[in-house]
Amino acid sequence: MAGRGVLPAHLARALAGQGRDVVLAEMAGHGADNPEGLPVIGYRVEKLGALFKALRAAGVQELVFAGAVARPKLDPASFDLKTMRLAPRILSAMKGGDDATLRAVLDIFEGEGFAIRAAHEVAPDLLPAPGVLTLAKPGTRDEKDAARAARIVKALAGADVGQGAVVAQGVALAVEALPGTDAMLAHVADVAGACRPDPAGARGVLFKGPKPGQDRRVDLPVIGPGTVAGAVRAGLSGIAIAAGGVMMLDRTRTLADADAAGLFIWVRSDGGVS
Amino acid sequence: MAGRGVLPAHLARALAGQGRDVVLAEMAGHGADNPEGLPVIGYRVEKLGALFKALRAAGVQELVFAGAVARPKLDPASFDLKTMRLAPRILSAMKGGDDATLRAVLDIFEGEGFAIRAAHEVAPDLLPAPGVLTLAKPGTRDEKDAARAARIVKALAGADVGQGAVVAQGVALAVEALPGTDAMLAHVADVAGACRPDPAGARGVLFKGPKPGQDRRVDLPVIGPGTVAGAVRAGLSGIAIAAGGVMMLDRTRTLADADAAGLFIWVRSDGGVS
């Protein structure tokens, strides 16, 4: 179930490498990257009956939801029978926010007999082990900034908002919302970075973590070379991610880019640097 | 105790209009607007003893803290005796975040015998009564967006972060951090606004409210003509502020600008439009 971003292609490659048969299902108007040229099932949310049928016809037993999908604008007039039956359940979940909606959607697919696998279940190498992975190491001030940013992300969880924050010298330069981490880092580079209390002081840390209530059947937050580039442009000291809660794409290039820029990447367990 | 922004000058005018003697105290390097040409006491945080003495010499009995002040970079070598004695108290409060720091600072001034008055105590017209103040009224979708944004601001309070959020069609386009409301609105105009799920759907609402734990002795959040201009540029439907918790500067121009742009301004009590 392929959405935006590089994760679906990455997973497809990993799964193909494991010798598994992979089919990409793409929402109409949201074609995913498909560098492996895998078979594709296109679908519309209005025609869930058709989607379930096509998945079964392709022999699909397990589903991985990977990559973001914009909330589609629905055309109720073209609902098939299945979508019509499921609509009240989805619409009622939508009132509870994105997490509740996603949970309802996953429950529906499971109810249709498909097993849901998280991306990090099928490609466990995506989750780096705790520790500092780069030549640069976080200093005491960076550790404090990371801890503060982690508290902010945790507080936001109650409101079903983003999964990242940038803190420098103890102050919150930016908090992630719908536009995502890259947009937040661009905002720090262009505007918010000038608000560091001491221009010559600690540069600040990007922290990313999963929302505590997040359904682990879907993809965890991700960092990769794009995140490193954004953090460098924002002038940060480094990136801290919650251990076991954030995936790293293209690990070799991500770490090489960070090392080249003198940035640290710290897979952070609660507590100090480990 | 005059900081950045238009609030100090506004208060000075209001107080002068009440026939009161007003003195502006400005932190060195942070001169405040002073259109009334009021007497000014310059101070440095390193010399709090000198500040207290100057305030007493000017006959000051009541203090209003108004406008933002950047956390100063301190030079311990030039601390006077008073600052040296108070430093441990302030430094220990700084570990608890901006709110705790501010509380400690206010306590110190009170301990020196000055009464702290909130801006809205000395100029009560700054706090508009509940209701919709503009020709445009929030619709049902706007009310929902305002309620969601209010929940986000409340959740952030626990992490001592900003006091505003922008929600459109149920999704959080932006969350306020240190750079403030204007920077957040510019970010919505330039970047985040494109993330509205339905480009033709509800435009979204800026909600501002005080942090629930905020010390009411200092200035509440503020909106004014600049906020309206930012909201218009961000393409929002309107602005909702927490009743009794957000001040409106230059009310006549703020409302005229909003009416000219078809924007609503809603002083929101928890619950529906009142």
Coordinates of C-alpha atoms in Angstrom, one line a residue:
Chain A
M1 CA 0.0 0.0 0.0
A2 CA 2.4 2.6 -1.4
G3 CA 2.2 6.3 -0.6
R4 CA 4.5 9.2 -1.1
G5 CA 8.2 9.2 -0.4
V6 CA 11.1 6.8 -0.8
L7 CA 10.0 4.2 1.7
P8 CA 7.7 2.1 -0.6
A9 CA 10.5 1.7 -3.2
H10 CA 13.0 0.9 -0.5
L11 CA 10.7 -1.8 0.9
A12 CA 9.9 -3.2 -2.5
R13 CA 13.7 -3.6 -3.1
A14 CA 14.2 -5.2 0.4
L15 CA 11.3 -7.6 -0.1
A16 CA 12.3 -8.5 -3.7
G17 CA 15.8 -9.2 -2.2
Q18 CA 14.2 -11.6 0.2
G19 CA 12.7 -13.4 -2.8
R20 CA 9.2 -12.4 -2.0
D21 CA 6.5 -11.5 -4.6
V22 CA 5.6 -7.8 -4.3
V23 CA 2.7 -5.9 -5.8
L24 CA 2.4 -2.1 -5.3
A25 CA -1.1 -0.8 -4.6
E26 CA -1.4 2.9 -5.5
M27 CA -4.2 5.3 -4.9
A28 CA -5.3 7.0 -8.1
G29 CA -3.5 10.3 -8.5
H30 CA -0.8 9.2 -6.1
G31 CA 1.5 7.1 -8.1
A32 CA 4.5 5.8 -6.1
D33 CA 8.1 5.5 -7.2
N34 CA 8.6 2.1 -8.7
P35 CA 12.2 1.7 -9.8
E36 CA 12.0 -2.1 -9.7
G37 CA 9.1 -2.0 -12.2
L38 CA 6.9 -4.1 -9.9
P39 CA 3.3 -4.9 -10.9
V40 CA 0.9 -2.2 -9.8
I41 CA -2.7 -2.2 -8.6
G42 CA -4.3 1.2 -8.9
Y43 CA -7.3 1.8 -6.7
R44 CA -9.8 4.5 -5.6
V45 CA -11.1 4.7 -2.1
E46 CA -14.6 4.9 -3.6
K47 CA -14.1 1.4 -5.0
L48 CA -12.8 -0.6 -2.0
G49 CA -14.7 -3.7 -3.2
A50 CA -12.7 -3.6 -6.4
L51 CA -9.5 -3.1 -4.5
F52 CA -10.0 -6.1 -2.2
K53 CA -10.9 -8.2 -5.2
A54 CA -7.8 -7.2 -7.1
L55 CA -5.5 -7.8 -4.1
R56 CA -7.0 -11.3 -3.7
A57 CA -6.7 -12.0 -7.4
A58 CA -3.0 -11.1 -7.1
G59 CA -2.6 -13.6 -4.3
V60 CA -1.8 -10.9 -1.7
Q61 CA -1.9 -12.2 1.9
E62 CA 0.2 -9.5 3.7
L63 CA 0.0 -5.8 3.4
V64 CA 2.5 -3.1 4.3
F65 CA 1.3 0.5 4.5
A66 CA 4.3 2.6 3.6
G67 CA 4.6 6.3 2.8
A68 CA 2.1 9.1 3.4
V69 CA -1.2 9.3 1.6
A70 CA -3.0 12.6 1.5
R71 CA -6.5 12.3 2.8
P72 CA -8.5 11.8 -0.4
K73 CA -11.4 13.9 -1.5
L74 CA -14.2 11.4 -1.8
D75 CA -16.9 11.3 -4.4
P76 CA -19.8 9.5 -2.6
A77 CA -21.7 9.2 -5.9
S78 CA -19.2 6.7 -7.2
F79 CA -18.9 4.6 -4.0
D80 CA -19.2 0.8 -4.7
L81 CA -21.2 -1.4 -2.4
K82 CA -18.2 -2.2 -0.1
T83 CA -17.2 1.4 0.3
M84 CA -20.8 2.4 1.0
R85 CA -21.0 -0.2 3.8
L86 CA -17.7 0.9 5.3
A87 CA -18.2 4.6 4.9
P88 CA -20.0 5.2 8.2
R89 CA -17.2 3.5 10.1
I90 CA -14.5 5.5 8.4
L91 CA -16.3 8.8 8.6
S92 CA -17.0 8.3 12.3
A93 CA -13.3 7.5 12.9
M94 CA -12.2 10.6 11.0
K95 CA -13.8 12.7 13.8
G96 CA -11.2 11.2 16.1
G97 CA -8.3 12.5 14.1
D98 CA -5.7 11.0 11.7
D99 CA -4.6 8.2 14.1
A100 CA -8.1 7.0 14.7
T101 CA -8.8 7.1 11.0
L102 CA -5.8 5.1 10.2
R103 CA -6.6 2.6 12.9
A104 CA -10.1 2.1 11.5
V105 CA -8.6 1.6 8.0
L106 CA -6.2 -1.0 9.2
D107 CA -8.9 -2.8 11.1
I108 CA -11.0 -2.9 7.9
F109 CA -8.2 -4.4 5.8
E110 CA -7.6 -7.0 8.6
G111 CA -11.3 -7.7 8.6
E112 CA -11.0 -8.5 4.9
G113 CA -8.4 -11.2 5.8
F114 CA -5.2 -9.4 5.0
A115 CA -2.4 -9.5 7.6
I116 CA -0.9 -6.0 8.2
R117 CA 2.9 -5.9 8.6
A118 CA 4.8 -2.9 9.7
A119 CA 7.6 -1.7 7.4
H120 CA 10.2 -2.4 10.1
E121 CA 8.9 -5.9 10.5
V122 CA 9.6 -6.8 6.9
A123 CA 12.8 -4.8 6.8
P124 CA 14.2 -4.8 10.3
D125 CA 17.5 -3.2 9.2
L126 CA 15.5 0.1 8.9
L127 CA 15.6 0.5 12.7
P128 CA 19.1 1.4 13.9
A129 CA 20.3 0.2 17.3
P130 CA 20.8 2.8 20.1
G131 CA 23.9 4.8 20.1
V132 CA 25.7 7.6 18.3
L133 CA 26.2 6.5 14.7
T134 CA 28.4 9.4 13.5
L135 CA 31.9 10.7 14.0
A136 CA 30.4 13.8 15.7
K137 CA 29.0 13.2 19.1
P138 CA 26.3 15.2 21.0
G139 CA 27.7 17.4 23.8
T140 CA 26.0 18.1 27.1
R141 CA 24.0 21.1 25.6
D142 CA 22.9 19.0 22.7
E143 CA 21.7 16.3 25.1
K144 CA 19.6 18.9 26.9
D145 CA 18.2 20.2 23.7
A146 CA 17.3 16.7 22.6
A147 CA 15.6 16.0 25.9
R148 CA 13.5 19.2 25.7
A149 CA 12.5 18.4 22.0
A150 CA 11.6 14.9 23.1
R151 CA 9.3 16.3 25.8
I152 CA 7.6 18.6 23.2
V153 CA 7.0 15.7 20.8
K154 CA 5.5 13.7 23.7
A155 CA 3.2 16.6 24.7
L156 CA 2.0 17.0 21.1
A157 CA 1.0 13.3 21.0
G158 CA -2.1 14.1 23.0
A159 CA -3.2 16.4 20.2
D160 CA -2.4 14.0 17.4
V161 CA 0.1 16.4 15.8
G162 CA 3.6 15.9 14.2
Q163 CA 6.5 13.8 15.4
G164 CA 9.4 16.3 15.5
A165 CA 10.7 19.4 17.0
V166 CA 13.8 21.6 16.8
V167 CA 15.3 22.9 20.1
A168 CA 18.4 25.1 20.4
Q169 CA 19.7 26.4 23.7
G170 CA 16.6 25.2 25.5
V171 CA 14.1 27.1 23.3
A172 CA 11.7 25.6 20.8
L173 CA 12.6 26.9 17.3
A174 CA 10.1 24.8 15.5
V175 CA 7.4 22.2 16.0
E176 CA 6.5 19.8 13.3
A177 CA 3.0 19.9 11.9
L178 CA 1.3 18.4 8.8
P179 CA 3.9 19.7 6.2
G180 CA 6.5 17.4 7.8
T181 CA 10.1 17.4 8.9
D182 CA 11.6 18.8 5.7
A183 CA 9.3 21.8 5.8
M184 CA 10.1 22.4 9.4
L185 CA 13.8 22.3 8.8
A186 CA 13.4 24.7 5.9
H187 CA 11.5 27.0 8.2
V188 CA 14.4 26.9 10.7
A189 CA 16.9 27.6 7.9
D190 CA 15.0 30.5 6.6
V191 CA 13.3 32.1 9.6
A192 CA 13.4 30.4 13.0
G193 CA 17.1 29.9 13.2
A194 CA 17.6 33.6 13.7
C195 CA 15.8 33.2 17.0
R196 CA 18.6 31.3 18.7
P197 CA 19.1 33.3 22.0
D198 CA 22.9 33.3 21.5
P199 CA 23.8 33.4 17.8
A200 CA 27.2 31.9 18.8
G201 CA 25.7 29.3 21.1
A202 CA 24.6 25.7 20.7
R203 CA 23.2 25.1 17.2
G204 CA 20.3 22.9 18.2
V205 CA 19.0 19.5 17.7
L206 CA 16.2 17.9 15.6
F207 CA 14.4 15.2 17.5
K208 CA 12.1 12.8 15.9
G209 CA 10.0 10.1 17.6
P210 CA 6.8 8.2 17.1
K211 CA 3.7 9.4 18.7
P212 CA 3.3 7.3 21.8
G213 CA -0.2 6.3 20.8
Q214 CA 0.8 5.5 17.2
D215 CA -0.4 2.3 15.7
R216 CA 2.7 0.3 15.2
R217 CA 1.2 -1.5 12.2
V218 CA 2.0 1.5 10.0
D219 CA 5.2 3.1 9.2
L220 CA 7.2 4.8 11.8
P221 CA 8.7 8.2 11.2
V222 CA 11.7 8.2 8.9
I223 CA 15.0 10.0 8.5
G224 CA 17.4 9.8 5.5
P225 CA 19.8 11.8 3.4
G226 CA 17.1 14.5 2.9
T227 CA 16.8 14.9 6.6
V228 CA 20.5 15.3 7.0
A229 CA 20.6 17.9 4.1
G230 CA 17.8 19.8 5.8
A231 CA 19.5 19.7 9.2
V232 CA 22.7 21.0 7.7
R233 CA 20.9 23.9 6.0
A234 CA 19.2 24.7 9.3
G235 CA 22.6 24.9 10.9
L236 CA 21.9 22.2 13.5
S237 CA 24.4 20.3 15.6
G238 CA 22.7 17.0 15.0
I239 CA 19.7 14.7 14.8
A240 CA 18.4 12.6 17.7
I241 CA 15.8 9.9 17.0
A242 CA 13.9 7.7 19.4
A243 CA 15.4 4.3 19.6
G244 CA 13.1 1.7 18.1
G245 CA 10.7 4.3 16.9
V246 CA 12.3 6.0 13.8
M247 CA 13.5 4.3 10.7
M248 CA 16.6 5.3 8.8
L249 CA 16.5 5.0 5.0
D250 CA 19.7 4.6 2.9
R251 CA 21.8 4.3 6.0
T252 CA 25.2 4.3 4.3
R253 CA 24.5 7.6 2.5
T254 CA 22.7 9.1 5.5
L255 CA 25.7 8.5 7.8
A256 CA 28.3 9.5 5.1
D257 CA 26.5 12.8 4.5
A258 CA 26.2 13.5 8.2
D259 CA 29.9 12.7 8.7
A260 CA 30.9 14.9 5.8
A261 CA 28.9 17.8 7.4
G262 CA 30.1 17.2 11.0
L263 CA 26.5 16.4 12.1
F264 CA 25.8 13.8 14.8
I265 CA 23.0 11.2 14.5
W266 CA 22.1 9.8 17.8
V267 CA 19.7 6.9 18.3
R268 CA 18.4 8.0 21.7
S269 CA 17.1 5.8 24.4
D270 CA 15.4 7.8 27.2
G271 CA 18.2 9.0 29.4
G272 CA 21.7 9.9 28.3
V273 CA 23.9 9.1 25.3
S274 CA 24.2 5.3 25.1
Chain B
M1 CA 9.4 47.0 32.0
A2 CA 9.2 47.5 28.2
G3 CA 10.1 44.8 25.7
R4 CA 9.7 44.3 22.0
G5 CA 6.5 45.1 20.1
V6 CA 3.8 47.7 20.2
L7 CA 2.3 46.8 23.6
P8 CA 4.6 49.0 25.8
A9 CA 3.8 52.1 23.7
H10 CA 0.1 51.3 23.8
L11 CA 0.2 50.9 27.5
A12 CA 2.2 54.0 28.0
R13 CA -0.4 55.9 26.1
A14 CA -3.3 54.4 28.0
L15 CA -1.6 55.1 31.4
A16 CA -0.7 58.6 30.4
G17 CA -4.4 59.1 29.4
Q18 CA -5.3 58.0 32.9
G19 CA -3.1 60.8 34.2
R20 CA -0.6 58.4 35.7
D21 CA 3.2 59.0 35.8
V22 CA 4.9 56.5 33.6
V23 CA 8.6 55.6 33.2
L24 CA 9.9 53.1 30.7
A25 CA 12.5 50.6 31.8
E26 CA 14.4 49.2 28.9
M27 CA 17.0 46.4 28.8
A28 CA 20.3 47.6 27.3
G29 CA 20.3 46.8 23.6
H30 CA 16.5 46.4 23.6
G31 CA 15.2 49.9 23.3
A32 CA 11.4 50.1 23.2
D33 CA 9.2 52.3 21.0
N34 CA 8.6 55.5 22.9
P35 CA 6.3 57.7 20.8
E36 CA 5.1 59.7 23.9
G37 CA 8.7 60.6 24.8
L38 CA 8.4 59.2 28.3
P39 CA 11.4 59.2 30.7
V40 CA 13.5 56.0 30.3
I41 CA 15.5 54.0 32.7
G42 CA 18.0 51.8 30.9
Y43 CA 19.2 48.7 32.7
R44 CA 21.4 45.6 32.4
V45 CA 20.5 42.3 34.0
E46 CA 24.0 42.2 35.4
K47 CA 23.2 45.3 37.5
L48 CA 19.9 44.6 39.1
G49 CA 20.9 46.5 42.2
A50 CA 21.3 49.6 40.1
L51 CA 17.9 49.0 38.4
F52 CA 16.1 48.6 41.7
K53 CA 17.7 51.8 43.0
A54 CA 16.8 53.8 39.8
L55 CA 13.2 52.6 40.0
R56 CA 12.8 53.6 43.6
A57 CA 14.5 57.0 42.9
A58 CA 11.9 57.5 40.1
G59 CA 9.1 56.9 42.7
V60 CA 8.0 53.7 40.9
Q61 CA 5.6 51.6 43.0
E62 CA 3.9 49.4 40.3
L63 CA 5.5 47.5 37.4
V64 CA 3.9 46.3 34.2
F65 CA 6.0 43.8 32.2
A66 CA 5.0 44.3 28.6
G67 CA 6.5 43.0 25.4
A68 CA 8.9 40.2 24.7
V69 CA 12.5 40.4 25.9
A70 CA 15.1 38.0 24.4
R71 CA 16.8 35.9 27.0
P72 CA 19.9 38.1 27.6
K73 CA 23.4 36.7 27.3
L74 CA 24.8 37.4 30.7
D75 CA 28.3 38.5 31.6
P76 CA 28.9 37.2 35.1
A77 CA 32.1 39.2 35.5
S78 CA 30.0 42.4 35.6
F79 CA 27.4 41.2 38.0
D80 CA 26.7 43.7 40.8
L81 CA 26.1 42.4 44.4
K82 CA 22.4 42.2 44.0
T83 CA 22.6 40.2 40.7
M84 CA 25.2 38.0 42.2
R85 CA 22.9 37.2 45.1
L86 CA 19.9 36.5 42.9
A87 CA 21.8 34.6 40.2
P88 CA 21.4 31.1 41.8
R89 CA 17.7 31.6 42.1
I90 CA 17.3 32.7 38.4
L91 CA 19.7 30.1 37.0
S92 CA 17.9 27.3 38.9
A93 CA 14.5 28.6 37.6
M94 CA 15.9 28.7 34.0
K95 CA 16.2 24.9 34.1
G96 CA 12.4 24.7 34.5
G97 CA 11.8 26.6 31.2
D98 CA 10.7 30.1 30.2
D99 CA 7.6 30.1 32.4
A100 CA 9.5 29.2 35.5
T101 CA 12.1 31.7 34.8
L102 CA 9.6 34.5 34.3
R103 CA 7.8 33.5 37.6
A104 CA 11.1 33.7 39.5
V105 CA 11.9 37.1 38.0
L106 CA 8.4 38.4 38.9
D107 CA 8.8 37.1 42.4
I108 CA 12.2 38.9 42.7
F109 CA 10.7 42.2 41.8
E110 CA 7.8 41.7 44.2
G111 CA 10.3 40.8 46.8
E112 CA 11.9 44.2 46.2
G113 CA 8.6 45.8 47.1
F114 CA 7.2 46.5 43.7
A115 CA 3.6 45.5 42.8
I116 CA 3.3 43.7 39.5
R117 CA 0.3 44.6 37.4
A118 CA -0.7 42.8 34.3
A119 CA -1.2 44.8 31.1
H120 CA -4.9 44.0 31.0
E121 CA -5.3 45.1 34.6
V122 CA -4.1 48.6 33.8
A123 CA -5.7 48.7 30.4
P124 CA -8.8 46.5 30.6
D125 CA -10.1 47.6 27.1
L126 CA -7.3 45.3 25.7
L127 CA -9.4 42.2 26.5
P128 CA -12.4 42.0 24.1
A129 CA -15.6 40.4 25.4
P130 CA -16.7 37.0 24.0
G131 CA -18.4 37.0 20.6
V132 CA -17.8 37.5 16.9
L133 CA -16.5 41.0 16.4
T134 CA -16.5 41.1 12.6
L135 CA -19.0 41.1 9.7
A136 CA -17.8 37.6 8.7
K137 CA -18.8 34.8 11.0
P138 CA -17.2 31.4 11.6
G139 CA -19.0 28.6 9.9
T140 CA -19.4 25.1 11.3
R141 CA -16.1 23.9 9.7
D142 CA -14.3 26.9 11.1
E143 CA -15.7 26.2 14.6
K144 CA -14.3 22.6 14.3
D145 CA -10.9 23.9 13.1
A146 CA -10.8 26.4 16.0
A147 CA -11.7 23.6 18.5
R148 CA -8.9 21.4 17.1
A149 CA -6.4 24.2 17.2
A150 CA -7.4 25.1 20.8
R151 CA -6.7 21.4 21.8
I152 CA -3.3 21.6 20.2
V153 CA -2.4 24.8 22.1
K154 CA -3.6 23.2 25.3
A155 CA -1.5 20.1 24.7
L156 CA 1.6 22.2 24.0
A157 CA 1.2 24.0 27.3
G158 CA 2.6 21.0 29.1
A159 CA 5.9 21.5 27.1
D160 CA 6.0 25.3 27.7
V161 CA 5.9 26.0 24.0
G162 CA 3.9 28.6 21.9
Q163 CA 0.4 29.8 22.2
G164 CA -1.0 29.4 18.7
A165 CA -1.8 26.9 16.0
V166 CA -3.3 27.0 12.5
V167 CA -5.8 24.2 11.6
A168 CA -7.6 23.8 8.3
Q169 CA -10.0 21.0 7.5
G170 CA -9.1 19.3 10.7
V171 CA -5.3 19.1 10.1
A172 CA -2.6 21.1 11.8
L173 CA -0.9 23.2 9.2
A174 CA 1.4 24.9 11.7
V175 CA 2.2 25.1 15.4
E176 CA 3.6 28.2 17.0
A177 CA 7.1 28.0 18.5
L178 CA 9.6 30.7 19.6
P179 CA 9.6 32.8 16.4
G180 CA 5.9 33.6 17.2
T181 CA 2.6 34.1 15.4
D182 CA 3.7 36.3 12.6
A183 CA 6.5 33.8 11.6
M184 CA 4.0 30.9 11.8
L185 CA 1.5 32.7 9.6
A186 CA 4.3 33.5 7.0
H187 CA 5.1 29.8 7.0
V188 CA 1.5 28.9 6.3
A189 CA 1.4 31.5 3.5
D190 CA 4.6 30.3 1.9
V191 CA 4.7 26.6 2.5
A192 CA 2.2 24.9 4.8
G193 CA -1.0 26.3 3.2
A194 CA -0.4 24.1 0.2
C195 CA -1.0 21.1 2.5
R196 CA -4.7 21.8 2.9
P197 CA -6.3 18.4 2.0
D198 CA -8.9 20.0 -0.2
P199 CA -7.5 23.1 -1.9
A200 CA -11.0 24.4 -2.4
G201 CA -12.2 23.5 1.1
A202 CA -12.2 25.3 4.4
R203 CA -9.4 27.8 4.6
G204 CA -8.5 27.3 8.2
V205 CA -8.4 29.2 11.5
L206 CA -5.6 30.7 13.6
F207 CA -6.3 30.0 17.3
K208 CA -4.4 31.9 20.0
G209 CA -4.7 31.3 23.7
P210 CA -2.7 31.7 26.8
K211 CA -0.8 28.8 28.2
P212 CA -3.0 27.4 30.9
G213 CA -0.2 27.6 33.4
Q214 CA 0.9 31.1 32.3
D215 CA 1.5 33.6 35.1
R216 CA -1.2 36.2 34.7
R217 CA 1.0 38.9 36.1
V218 CA 2.7 39.2 32.7
D219 CA 1.3 40.1 29.3
L220 CA -1.1 37.7 27.7
P221 CA -0.7 36.9 24.0
V222 CA -1.7 39.7 21.6
I223 CA -3.3 40.1 18.2
G224 CA -3.5 43.3 16.2
P225 CA -3.4 44.6 12.6
G226 CA -0.2 42.6 11.9
T227 CA -2.0 39.4 12.9
V228 CA -4.8 40.2 10.5
A229 CA -2.4 41.0 7.7
G230 CA -0.6 37.7 8.3
A231 CA -3.9 35.7 8.5
V232 CA -5.0 37.3 5.2
R233 CA -1.7 36.4 3.5
A234 CA -2.0 32.9 4.9
G235 CA -5.4 32.7 3.2
L236 CA -7.3 31.8 6.5
S237 CA -11.0 32.2 7.1
G238 CA -10.5 33.9 10.4
I239 CA -8.9 34.2 13.8
A240 CA -10.2 32.7 17.1
I241 CA -8.8 33.9 20.4
A242 CA -9.5 32.5 23.9
A243 CA -11.9 34.8 25.7
G244 CA -10.2 36.6 28.6
G245 CA -6.8 35.3 27.5
V246 CA -5.7 37.3 24.5
M247 CA -5.4 41.0 24.1
M248 CA -6.3 43.0 21.0
L249 CA -4.2 46.0 20.2
D250 CA -5.5 48.8 18.1
R251 CA -9.0 47.4 18.1
T252 CA -10.5 49.8 15.6
R253 CA -7.9 49.2 12.9
T254 CA -7.7 45.4 13.6
L255 CA -11.5 45.0 13.1
A256 CA -11.6 47.4 10.1
D257 CA -8.8 45.5 8.4
A258 CA -10.5 42.1 9.1
D259 CA -13.8 43.4 7.8
A260 CA -12.1 44.8 4.6
A261 CA -10.6 41.3 4.0
G262 CA -13.7 39.3 4.9
L263 CA -11.9 37.7 7.8
F264 CA -13.7 36.8 11.1
I265 CA -12.4 37.5 14.5
W266 CA -14.0 35.4 17.1
V267 CA -13.4 35.8 20.9
R268 CA -14.1 32.2 21.7
S269 CA -15.4 30.8 25.0
D270 CA -14.9 27.1 25.3
G271 CA -17.9 25.7 23.4
G272 CA -19.7 27.1 20.4
V273 CA -19.9 30.6 18.9
S274 CA -21.3 33.0 21.5

